Amino acid sequence: MVFSAAVAVVMVVIGATLYHLASSERELSAAVAAAPPQAGRKPVERTAALPPLTLPADDAPHGSAMEWWYYSGILGAEAGQRYAVHMVVFVANGLVKHTVMHAALTDLQTGKRYASQSRTGGTPARSVAYGFDFRQEGWQVTASPSFHVLQAGFDGASIAVDLGVSGPVVAHRAPGSETPGLLDFGQSGISYYYSRPRMPARGSIAIAGKSVPVSGELWFDHQWGEFDVLSLGWNWFALHLDDGSDLMVYELFDMEGRKVMTAGTLSNAQGSQPLEPGQVELVPGRTWTSPKTGIGYVVEWGIKLPSGFLNIKPFFADSEFDSGGTTANIYWEGPVKVGGSREGQGFLELSGYDRLGASQPKRR
């Protein structure tokens, strides 16, 4: 009954979100169409009709149809132990507003994975100037202009991490776009999107009552806007490379499995550069089928770049996250190793495969 109620609420939110998205699309298209034509100039981008990305003000919640704050990465202990951390807050606004938290912790020594989720109506967040403070069932995701805090508990494990706000901010943009921090997905809507790829992190991981100090760098993503998360699926990579650069790549596909877009951003301490068409290609490799859900995922990939070829392999293939009780979807999210022309580590997310059934995204 709890599951059915959660799904019913999610469906109401999705319906309202789609209605809101359609209205916003009409208003935005009308605004762009009303812009006076200028001879010899490129067509006006739809993203240019929206307010520009402004930080740190845009760290805070926006009340858009969909918004999420996302952290992932691998933390290490002094004795050599390593742990993969994934924590995210989703806020969906429609006729019903709800807030969802997902968290997973993987012990990379044993392969033991701990995962949990929670959902509540409304937005249980305290007001923070240029930040946010979500607290739900003992969990916490807090941010201010100077620090972030993550806390989550599982059955037999917990995460407690403080993060510094330093390093570059990457405002992603689509190939050919002149608008930083905004991505146009066509009929699926428009999304603001920026990252802080290397937030210094320090805290503790506790497993079976034993706490271990850990440190490292976590990747932070913030995305929001009037976009439809049900019309597209994606393969998403957030990678720390050993030369100090960071690579974000995403491939979008429709619910027939047809590739829609492949793009990304290569960044370092000196700045960032969007990958242009033809500069990045994803090559699917080994698949893994979940024994619990029967969903098949491409868990090994090759990434073709102008600088070389990267091999992406998961630490553990079993990294499926079943969030049916909170967001009515199932996705794959886990730590990966990078080899090939460069080495490194990071996270891979595979979303939308549950809506394709057990088939894999097809390639044209």
mmCIF file of N, CA, C and O in Angstrom, residues 240-283:
data_model
loop_
_atom_site.group_PDB
_atom_site.id
_atom_site.type_symbol
_atom_site.label_atom_id
_atom_site.label_comp_id
_atom_site.label_asym_id
_atom_site.label_seq_id
_atom_site.Cartn_x
_atom_site.Cartn_y
_atom_site.Cartn_z
ATOM 1 N N HIS A 240 37.364 11.943 -12.694
ATOM 2 C CA HIS A 240 38.588 12.624 -12.284
ATOM 3 C C HIS A 240 39.758 11.914 -12.968
ATOM 4 O O HIS A 240 39.984 10.721 -12.722
ATOM 5 N N LEU A 241 40.494 12.633 -13.803
ATOM 6 C CA LEU A 241 41.613 12.044 -14.527
ATOM 7 C C LEU A 241 42.934 12.369 -13.835
ATOM 8 O O LEU A 241 43.047 13.388 -13.130
ATOM 9 N N ASP A 242 43.932 11.485 -14.046
ATOM 10 C CA ASP A 242 45.176 11.600 -13.279
ATOM 11 C C ASP A 242 46.046 12.780 -13.675
ATOM 12 O O ASP A 242 47.022 13.092 -12.981
ATOM 13 N N ASP A 243 45.741 13.464 -14.782
ATOM 14 C CA ASP A 243 46.491 14.661 -15.140
ATOM 15 C C ASP A 243 45.896 15.915 -14.514
ATOM 16 O O ASP A 243 46.303 17.038 -14.828
ATOM 17 N N GLY A 244 44.899 15.733 -13.635
ATOM 18 C CA GLY A 244 44.277 16.855 -12.960
ATOM 19 C C GLY A 244 43.057 17.414 -13.664
ATOM 20 O O GLY A 244 42.396 18.320 -13.137
ATOM 21 N N SER A 245 42.728 16.895 -14.833
ATOM 22 C CA SER A 245 41.546 17.365 -15.550
ATOM 23 C C SER A 245 40.315 16.559 -15.151
ATOM 24 O O SER A 245 40.417 15.475 -14.554
ATOM 25 N N ASP A 246 39.157 17.086 -15.495
ATOM 26 C CA ASP A 246 37.880 16.458 -15.167
ATOM 27 C C ASP A 246 37.043 16.350 -16.438
ATOM 28 O O ASP A 246 37.008 17.280 -17.244
ATOM 29 N N LEU A 247 36.364 15.236 -16.580
ATOM 30 C CA LEU A 247 35.580 14.993 -17.786
ATOM 31 C C LEU A 247 34.154 14.641 -17.402
ATOM 32 O O LEU A 247 33.915 13.700 -16.649
ATOM 33 N N MET A 248 33.200 15.421 -17.930
ATOM 34 C CA MET A 248 31.789 15.081 -17.832
ATOM 35 C C MET A 248 31.294 14.797 -19.235
ATOM 36 O O MET A 248 31.469 15.602 -20.149
ATOM 37 N N VAL A 249 30.694 13.625 -19.436
ATOM 38 C CA VAL A 249 30.128 13.253 -20.727
ATOM 39 C C VAL A 249 28.729 12.710 -20.497
ATOM 40 O O VAL A 249 28.497 11.957 -19.540
ATOM 41 N N TYR A 250 27.785 13.103 -21.363
ATOM 42 C CA TYR A 250 26.452 12.526 -21.297
ATOM 43 C C TYR A 250 25.985 12.168 -22.699
ATOM 44 O O TYR A 250 26.272 12.868 -23.665
ATOM 45 N N GLU A 251 25.293 11.051 -22.778
ATOM 46 C CA GLU A 251 24.646 10.619 -24.013
ATOM 47 C C GLU A 251 23.161 10.458 -23.719
ATOM 48 O O GLU A 251 22.780 9.699 -22.826
ATOM 49 N N LEU A 252 22.323 11.176 -24.463
ATOM 50 C CA LEU A 252 20.881 11.092 -24.302
ATOM 51 C C LEU A 252 20.303 10.153 -25.358
ATOM 52 O O LEU A 252 20.758 10.139 -26.503
ATOM 53 N N PHE A 253 19.291 9.369 -24.966
ATOM 54 C CA PHE A 253 18.600 8.506 -25.922
ATOM 55 C C PHE A 253 17.107 8.553 -25.628
ATOM 56 O O PHE A 253 16.681 8.815 -24.499
ATOM 57 N N ASP A 254 16.301 8.344 -26.677
ATOM 58 C CA ASP A 254 14.851 8.370 -26.488
ATOM 59 C C ASP A 254 14.367 7.002 -26.032
ATOM 60 O O ASP A 254 15.151 6.057 -25.884
ATOM 61 N N MET A 255 13.079 6.883 -25.796
ATOM 62 C CA MET A 255 12.548 5.654 -25.233
ATOM 63 C C MET A 255 12.394 4.535 -26.259
ATOM 64 O O MET A 255 11.973 3.431 -25.924
ATOM 65 N N GLU A 256 12.797 4.807 -27.509
ATOM 66 C CA GLU A 256 12.949 3.753 -28.511
ATOM 67 C C GLU A 256 14.398 3.291 -28.582
ATOM 68 O O GLU A 256 14.740 2.428 -29.387
ATOM 69 N N GLY A 257 15.258 3.890 -27.751
ATOM 70 C CA GLY A 257 16.659 3.521 -27.727
ATOM 71 C C GLY A 257 17.513 4.262 -28.735
ATOM 72 O O GLY A 257 18.699 3.947 -28.888
ATOM 73 N N ARG A 258 16.951 5.259 -29.427
ATOM 74 C CA ARG A 258 17.713 5.988 -30.437
ATOM 75 C C ARG A 258 18.531 7.103 -29.788
ATOM 76 O O ARG A 258 18.011 7.870 -28.975
ATOM 77 N N LYS A 259 19.800 7.217 -30.176
ATOM 78 C CA LYS A 259 20.671 8.245 -29.627
ATOM 79 C C LYS A 259 20.201 9.624 -30.065
ATOM 80 O O LYS A 259 19.938 9.861 -31.237
ATOM 81 N N VAL A 260 20.090 10.553 -29.114
ATOM 82 C CA VAL A 260 19.627 11.906 -29.386
ATOM 83 C C VAL A 260 20.789 12.899 -29.404
ATOM 84 O O VAL A 260 20.870 13.779 -30.260
ATOM 85 N N MET A 261 21.707 12.776 -28.449
ATOM 86 C CA MET A 261 22.794 13.746 -28.324
ATOM 87 C C MET A 261 23.923 13.146 -27.508
ATOM 88 O O MET A 261 23.684 12.410 -26.546
ATOM 89 N N THR A 262 25.159 13.431 -27.892
ATOM 90 C CA THR A 262 26.325 13.100 -27.079
ATOM 91 C C THR A 262 27.140 14.375 -26.918
ATOM 92 O O THR A 262 27.486 15.025 -27.911
ATOM 93 N N ALA A 263 27.420 14.762 -25.693
ATOM 94 C CA ALA A 263 28.139 16.007 -25.443
ATOM 95 C C ALA A 263 28.859 15.895 -24.104
ATOM 96 O O ALA A 263 28.764 14.884 -23.405
ATOM 97 N N GLY A 264 29.567 16.953 -23.744
ATOM 98 C CA GLY A 264 30.271 16.934 -22.475
ATOM 99 C C GLY A 264 31.166 18.139 -22.313
ATOM 100 O O GLY A 264 31.180 19.060 -23.148
ATOM 101 N N THR A 265 31.939 18.119 -21.225
ATOM 102 C CA THR A 265 32.829 19.224 -20.894
ATOM 103 C C THR A 265 34.134 18.665 -20.351
ATOM 104 O O THR A 265 34.124 17.780 -19.484
ATOM 105 N N LEU A 266 35.248 19.175 -20.860
ATOM 106 C CA LEU A 266 36.570 18.853 -20.330
ATOM 107 C C LEU A 266 37.070 20.085 -19.599
ATOM 108 O O LEU A 266 37.087 21.187 -20.165
ATOM 109 N N SER A 267 37.475 19.917 -18.341
ATOM 110 C CA SER A 267 37.853 21.078 -17.537
ATOM 111 C C SER A 267 39.095 20.789 -16.711
ATOM 112 O O SER A 267 39.450 19.634 -16.450
ATOM 113 N N ASN A 268 39.753 21.870 -16.298
ATOM 114 C CA ASN A 268 40.877 21.784 -15.366
ATOM 115 C C ASN A 268 40.938 23.094 -14.598
ATOM 116 O O ASN A 268 40.021 23.925 -14.679
ATOM 117 N N ALA A 269 42.036 23.317 -13.881
ATOM 118 C CA ALA A 269 42.129 24.508 -13.036
ATOM 119 C C ALA A 269 42.155 25.790 -13.858
ATOM 120 O O ALA A 269 41.840 26.867 -13.347
ATOM 121 N N GLN A 270 42.511 25.705 -15.125
ATOM 122 C CA GLN A 270 42.595 26.890 -15.978
ATOM 123 C C GLN A 270 41.270 27.254 -16.636
ATOM 124 O O GLN A 270 41.102 28.348 -17.166
ATOM 125 N N GLY A 271 40.304 26.321 -16.657
ATOM 126 C CA GLY A 271 39.026 26.621 -17.284
ATOM 127 C C GLY A 271 38.375 25.383 -17.845
ATOM 128 O O GLY A 271 38.811 24.252 -17.584
ATOM 129 N N SER A 272 37.325 25.570 -18.642
ATOM 130 C CA SER A 272 36.579 24.444 -19.190
ATOM 131 C C SER A 272 36.288 24.675 -20.659
ATOM 132 O O SER A 272 36.223 25.818 -21.125
ATOM 133 N N GLN A 273 36.083 23.565 -21.365
ATOM 134 C CA GLN A 273 35.799 23.632 -22.787
ATOM 135 C C GLN A 273 34.742 22.596 -23.142
ATOM 136 O O GLN A 273 34.926 21.401 -22.892
ATOM 137 N N PRO A 274 33.597 23.034 -23.726
ATOM 138 C CA PRO A 274 32.614 22.031 -24.155
ATOM 139 C C PRO A 274 33.155 21.212 -25.311
ATOM 140 O O PRO A 274 33.878 21.730 -26.166
ATOM 141 N N LEU A 275 32.827 19.927 -25.326
ATOM 142 C CA LEU A 275 33.244 19.044 -26.407
ATOM 143 C C LEU A 275 32.322 19.271 -27.603
ATOM 144 O O LEU A 275 31.098 19.221 -27.485
ATOM 145 N N GLU A 276 32.902 19.524 -28.755
ATOM 146 C CA GLU A 276 32.147 19.823 -29.956
ATOM 147 C C GLU A 276 31.685 18.535 -30.636
ATOM 148 O O GLU A 276 32.210 17.452 -30.359
ATOM 149 N N PRO A 277 30.703 18.627 -31.544
ATOM 150 C CA PRO A 277 30.260 17.431 -32.285
ATOM 151 C C PRO A 277 31.436 16.760 -32.981
ATOM 152 O O PRO A 277 32.278 17.414 -33.597
ATOM 153 N N GLY A 278 31.513 15.453 -32.829
ATOM 154 C CA GLY A 278 32.600 14.692 -33.422
ATOM 155 C C GLY A 278 33.817 14.550 -32.535
ATOM 156 O O GLY A 278 34.722 13.768 -32.840
ATOM 157 N N GLN A 279 33.862 15.294 -31.414
ATOM 158 C CA GLN A 279 35.011 15.205 -30.520
ATOM 159 C C GLN A 279 34.853 14.134 -29.450
ATOM 160 O O GLN A 279 35.816 13.820 -28.751
ATOM 161 N N VAL A 280 33.649 13.610 -29.274
ATOM 162 C CA VAL A 280 33.427 12.587 -28.260
ATOM 163 C C VAL A 280 32.475 11.533 -28.817
ATOM 164 O O VAL A 280 31.495 11.861 -29.488
ATOM 165 N N GLU A 281 32.799 10.281 -28.556
ATOM 166 C CA GLU A 281 31.940 9.168 -28.972
ATOM 167 C C GLU A 281 31.968 8.108 -27.886
ATOM 168 O O GLU A 281 33.040 7.768 -27.359
ATOM 169 N N LEU A 282 30.815 7.575 -27.543
ATOM 170 C CA LEU A 282 30.716 6.505 -26.567
ATOM 171 C C LEU A 282 30.586 5.172 -27.283
ATOM 172 O O LEU A 282 29.768 5.026 -28.191
ATOM 173 N N VAL A 283 31.393 4.211 -26.855
ATOM 174 C CA VAL A 283 31.386 2.872 -27.446
ATOM 175 C C VAL A 283 30.929 1.887 -26.377
ATOM 176 O O VAL A 283 31.646 1.658 -25.397
#
